[in-house]
mmCIF file of C-alpha atoms in Angstrom:
data_model
loop_
_atom_site.group_PDB
_atom_site.id
_atom_site.type_symbol
_atom_site.label_atom_id
_atom_site.label_comp_id
_atom_site.label_asym_id
_atom_site.label_seq_id
_atom_site.Cartn_x
_atom_site.Cartn_y
_atom_site.Cartn_z
ATOM 1 C CA MET G 193 95.579 -7.900 106.038
ATOM 2 C CA ARG G 194 92.803 -9.081 108.381
ATOM 3 C CA THR G 195 95.092 -8.593 111.419
ATOM 4 C CA LYS G 196 95.867 -5.027 110.291
ATOM 5 C CA ASN G 197 92.113 -4.333 109.969
ATOM 6 C CA ILE G 198 91.471 -5.736 113.443
ATOM 7 C CA VAL G 199 94.198 -3.551 114.976
ATOM 8 C CA LEU G 200 92.798 -0.489 113.165
ATOM 9 C CA LEU G 201 89.290 -1.365 114.338
ATOM 10 C CA LEU G 202 90.434 -1.718 117.930
ATOM 11 C CA SER G 203 92.165 1.661 117.742
ATOM 12 C CA LEU G 204 89.037 3.329 116.379
ATOM 13 C CA LEU G 205 86.749 1.747 118.940
ATOM 14 C CA ALA G 206 89.103 2.567 121.789
ATOM 15 C CA GLY G 207 89.086 6.175 120.622
ATOM 16 C CA PHE G 208 85.296 6.295 120.663
ATOM 17 C CA MET G 209 85.077 4.602 124.042
ATOM 18 C CA LEU G 210 87.714 6.827 125.635
ATOM 19 C CA HIS G 211 86.451 10.031 124.025
ATOM 20 C CA GLY G 212 83.285 10.178 126.070
ATOM 21 C CA LYS G 213 80.797 8.063 127.902
ATOM 22 C CA ALA G 214 80.138 4.671 126.382
ATOM 23 C CA GLN G 215 76.396 5.391 126.421
ATOM 24 C CA ASN G 216 76.990 7.688 123.430
ATOM 25 C CA VAL G 217 78.320 4.807 121.319
ATOM 26 C CA THR G 218 76.378 2.339 119.189
ATOM 27 C CA LEU G 219 77.992 -0.685 117.550
ATOM 28 C CA VAL G 220 76.365 -2.197 114.437
ATOM 29 C CA VAL G 221 77.521 -5.630 113.268
ATOM 30 C CA THR G 222 76.693 -6.771 109.722
ATOM 31 C CA ASN G 223 76.984 -10.528 109.077
ATOM 32 C CA LEU G 224 77.999 -12.074 105.758
ATOM 33 C CA ASN G 225 74.315 -12.709 104.970
ATOM 34 C CA GLY G 226 73.574 -8.976 105.347
ATOM 35 C CA THR G 227 71.678 -9.086 108.647
ATOM 36 C CA GLU G 228 72.532 -6.311 111.096
ATOM 37 C CA GLN G 229 72.473 -6.179 114.878
ATOM 38 C CA SER G 230 72.732 -2.916 116.782
ATOM 39 C CA PHE G 231 74.187 -2.535 120.278
ATOM 40 C CA PRO G 232 73.721 0.808 122.101
ATOM 41 C CA MET G 233 76.512 0.732 124.685
ATOM 42 C CA THR G 234 76.030 1.640 128.346
ATOM 43 C CA ASP G 235 78.773 2.972 130.634
ATOM 44 C CA GLU G 236 79.589 -0.643 131.535
ATOM 45 C CA GLY G 237 79.694 -1.775 127.886
ATOM 46 C CA ARG G 238 82.773 -3.168 126.209
ATOM 47 C CA MET G 239 83.879 -4.844 123.005
ATOM 48 C CA TYR G 240 86.815 -7.230 122.732
ATOM 49 C CA PHE G 241 88.318 -10.034 120.648
ATOM 50 C CA GLU G 242 88.573 -13.545 122.025
ATOM 51 C CA ASN G 243 91.467 -15.742 120.810
ATOM 52 C CA GLY G 244 91.700 -13.639 117.634
ATOM 53 C CA GLU G 245 88.716 -15.601 116.296
ATOM 54 C CA ARG G 246 85.641 -14.092 117.911
ATOM 55 C CA LEU G 247 84.224 -10.630 118.458
ATOM 56 C CA VAL G 248 82.490 -10.254 121.815
ATOM 57 C CA ILE G 249 80.138 -7.341 122.488
ATOM 58 C CA ASP G 250 78.958 -6.777 126.030
ATOM 59 C CA ASP G 251 76.640 -3.767 125.943
ATOM 60 C CA GLY G 252 76.486 -3.719 129.738
ATOM 61 C CA THR G 253 72.832 -4.737 129.969
ATOM 62 C CA GLY G 254 72.948 -8.541 129.956
ATOM 63 C CA THR G 255 74.588 -11.504 128.321
ATOM 64 C CA PRO G 256 77.479 -10.751 125.945
ATOM 65 C CA VAL G 257 76.934 -11.570 122.256
ATOM 66 C CA THR G 258 79.673 -13.425 120.367
ATOM 67 C CA PHE G 259 80.365 -13.369 116.607
ATOM 68 C CA GLU G 260 82.834 -15.525 114.695
ATOM 69 C CA LEU G 261 85.153 -13.074 112.890
ATOM 70 C CA SER G 262 84.866 -15.157 109.731
ATOM 71 C CA GLU G 263 81.114 -14.390 109.710
ATOM 72 C CA VAL G 264 81.404 -10.607 110.261
ATOM 73 C CA ARG G 265 81.317 -8.526 107.087
ATOM 74 C CA LYS G 266 81.297 -5.073 108.706
ATOM 75 C CA LEU G 267 81.443 -3.466 112.147
ATOM 76 C CA VAL G 268 80.446 0.177 112.448
ATOM 77 C CA CYS G 269 80.894 2.274 115.556
ATOM 78 C CA THR G 270 78.997 5.557 115.760
ATOM 79 C CA GLU G 271 79.272 8.236 118.375
ATOM 80 C CA ILE G 272 76.210 10.274 119.242
ATOM 81 C CA THR G 273 77.161 13.753 120.301
ATOM 82 C CA SER G 274 74.911 16.417 121.680
ATOM 83 C CA MET G 275 74.254 19.598 119.768
ATOM 84 C CA ASP G 276 75.942 22.581 121.356
ATOM 85 C CA GLU G 277 74.732 26.160 121.328
ATOM 86 C CA ASN G 278 77.233 27.112 118.624
ATOM 87 C CA ALA G 279 76.225 24.332 116.220
ATOM 88 C CA GLU G 280 75.255 26.893 113.582
ATOM 89 C CA SER G 281 78.798 28.274 113.551
ATOM 90 C CA SER G 282 80.579 24.896 113.751
ATOM 91 C CA LEU G 283 82.097 23.447 110.615
ATOM 92 C CA GLN G 284 79.992 20.566 109.249
ATOM 93 C CA LEU G 285 80.356 17.808 106.662
ATOM 94 C CA ILE G 286 77.050 16.630 105.250
ATOM 95 C CA PRO G 287 76.452 13.706 105.077
ATOM 96 C CA ASN G 288 78.858 11.882 107.326
ATOM 97 C CA PRO G 289 79.219 8.868 106.809
ATOM 98 C CA ILE G 290 79.944 9.678 103.162
ATOM 99 C CA HIS G 291 79.406 7.571 100.043
ATOM 100 C CA ASN G 292 81.015 9.555 97.203
ATOM 101 C CA SER G 293 80.803 13.238 98.078
ATOM 102 C CA PHE G 294 80.081 15.624 100.921
ATOM 103 C CA ILE G 295 79.215 19.298 101.334
ATOM 104 C CA ILE G 296 81.119 21.673 103.593
ATOM 105 C CA ASN G 297 78.892 23.940 105.706
ATOM 106 C CA HIS G 298 79.776 26.895 107.958
ATOM 107 C CA LEU G 299 83.203 27.569 106.454
ATOM 108 C CA LYS G 300 83.934 31.282 106.825
ATOM 109 C CA ASN G 301 86.831 31.613 104.337
ATOM 110 C CA THR G 302 88.212 29.776 101.348
ATOM 111 C CA CYS G 303 91.154 27.713 102.560
ATOM 112 C CA LEU G 304 93.288 24.663 101.895
ATOM 113 C CA ALA G 305 91.751 21.391 103.094
ATOM 114 C CA ARG G 306 93.632 18.126 103.500
ATOM 115 C CA VAL G 307 92.323 14.574 103.898
ATOM 116 C CA TYR G 308 94.535 12.124 105.810
ATOM 117 C CA THR G 309 94.340 8.414 106.534
ATOM 118 C CA LEU G 310 94.403 7.459 110.206
ATOM 119 C CA ASP G 311 98.079 6.559 109.872
ATOM 120 C CA GLY G 312 98.847 10.123 108.739
ATOM 121 C CA ARG G 313 99.177 9.737 104.948
ATOM 122 C CA LEU G 314 97.889 12.689 102.911
ATOM 123 C CA VAL G 315 95.424 11.306 100.329
ATOM 124 C CA LYS G 316 93.706 14.454 99.044
ATOM 125 C CA ALA G 317 94.230 18.216 99.160
ATOM 126 C CA PHE G 318 91.900 20.878 97.735
ATOM 127 C CA GLU G 319 90.779 24.494 98.051
ATOM 128 C CA ALA G 320 87.599 24.489 100.132
ATOM 129 C CA SER G 321 84.819 27.042 100.280
ATOM 130 C CA GLU G 322 81.414 27.318 101.942
ATOM 131 C CA GLY G 323 78.763 25.043 100.447
ATOM 132 C CA MET G 324 81.121 23.299 98.052
ATOM 133 C CA SER G 325 80.662 19.642 97.167
ATOM 134 C CA VAL G 326 83.787 17.517 97.519
ATOM 135 C CA ASP G 327 84.119 14.266 95.551
ATOM 136 C CA ILE G 328 85.961 11.500 97.415
ATOM 137 C CA SER G 329 84.808 8.590 95.266
ATOM 138 C CA GLU G 330 88.455 7.698 94.561
ATOM 139 C CA LEU G 331 89.105 6.983 98.259
ATOM 140 C CA ALA G 332 88.700 3.497 99.735
ATOM 141 C CA GLU G 333 86.088 2.812 102.406
ATOM 142 C CA GLY G 334 87.289 3.698 105.893
ATOM 143 C CA MET G 335 87.906 6.443 108.426
ATOM 144 C CA TYR G 336 89.696 9.653 107.446
ATOM 145 C CA LEU G 337 90.638 12.944 109.068
ATOM 146 C CA LEU G 338 89.842 16.216 107.328
ATOM 147 C CA HIS G 339 92.033 19.137 108.387
ATOM 148 C CA ILE G 340 90.377 22.396 107.368
ATOM 149 C CA ASP G 341 90.382 25.966 108.702
ATOM 150 C CA GLY G 342 92.373 24.993 111.815
ATOM 151 C CA GLN G 343 89.995 22.157 112.680
ATOM 152 C CA THR G 344 90.284 18.392 112.288
ATOM 153 C CA LEU G 345 87.074 16.489 111.616
ATOM 154 C CA LYS G 346 86.497 12.723 111.520
ATOM 155 C CA MET G 347 84.813 11.416 108.402
ATOM 156 C CA MET G 348 83.793 7.920 107.365
ATOM 157 C CA LYS G 349 83.727 6.843 103.709
ATOM 158 C CA LEU G 350 81.274 4.011 102.989
#
């Protein structure tokens, strides 16, 4: 199970790193004792696994930081995107990351929405409308894709 999680994590992080400049990515590592460390990544930043036992984060600004995988409780990767001029007309999920429910903003018409796991399994389908609250408390923590009104949005369930 841990190997599957590591492969999924690498896929997600690679997607963030390849999607845009690394300077738009921040990695947050939470240790078993609950302490967090944040790493804003520069263009030269990278994250990798060493011998399948250690997580190495090199933010591109100095000495890499190493974590024993057995001591890491959670690793979160966030992408900071700029606001574009059409942000008011762009479909939004608020909040995202999501705990139990989210609200859909800027949806022009009522339509079918589908939530998929990253491996393509459909886990929820519902009729969506502007301003509606959607309960996803039954879903496990992780990354999901929401396909709605011809758009696919990334969402993270905490």
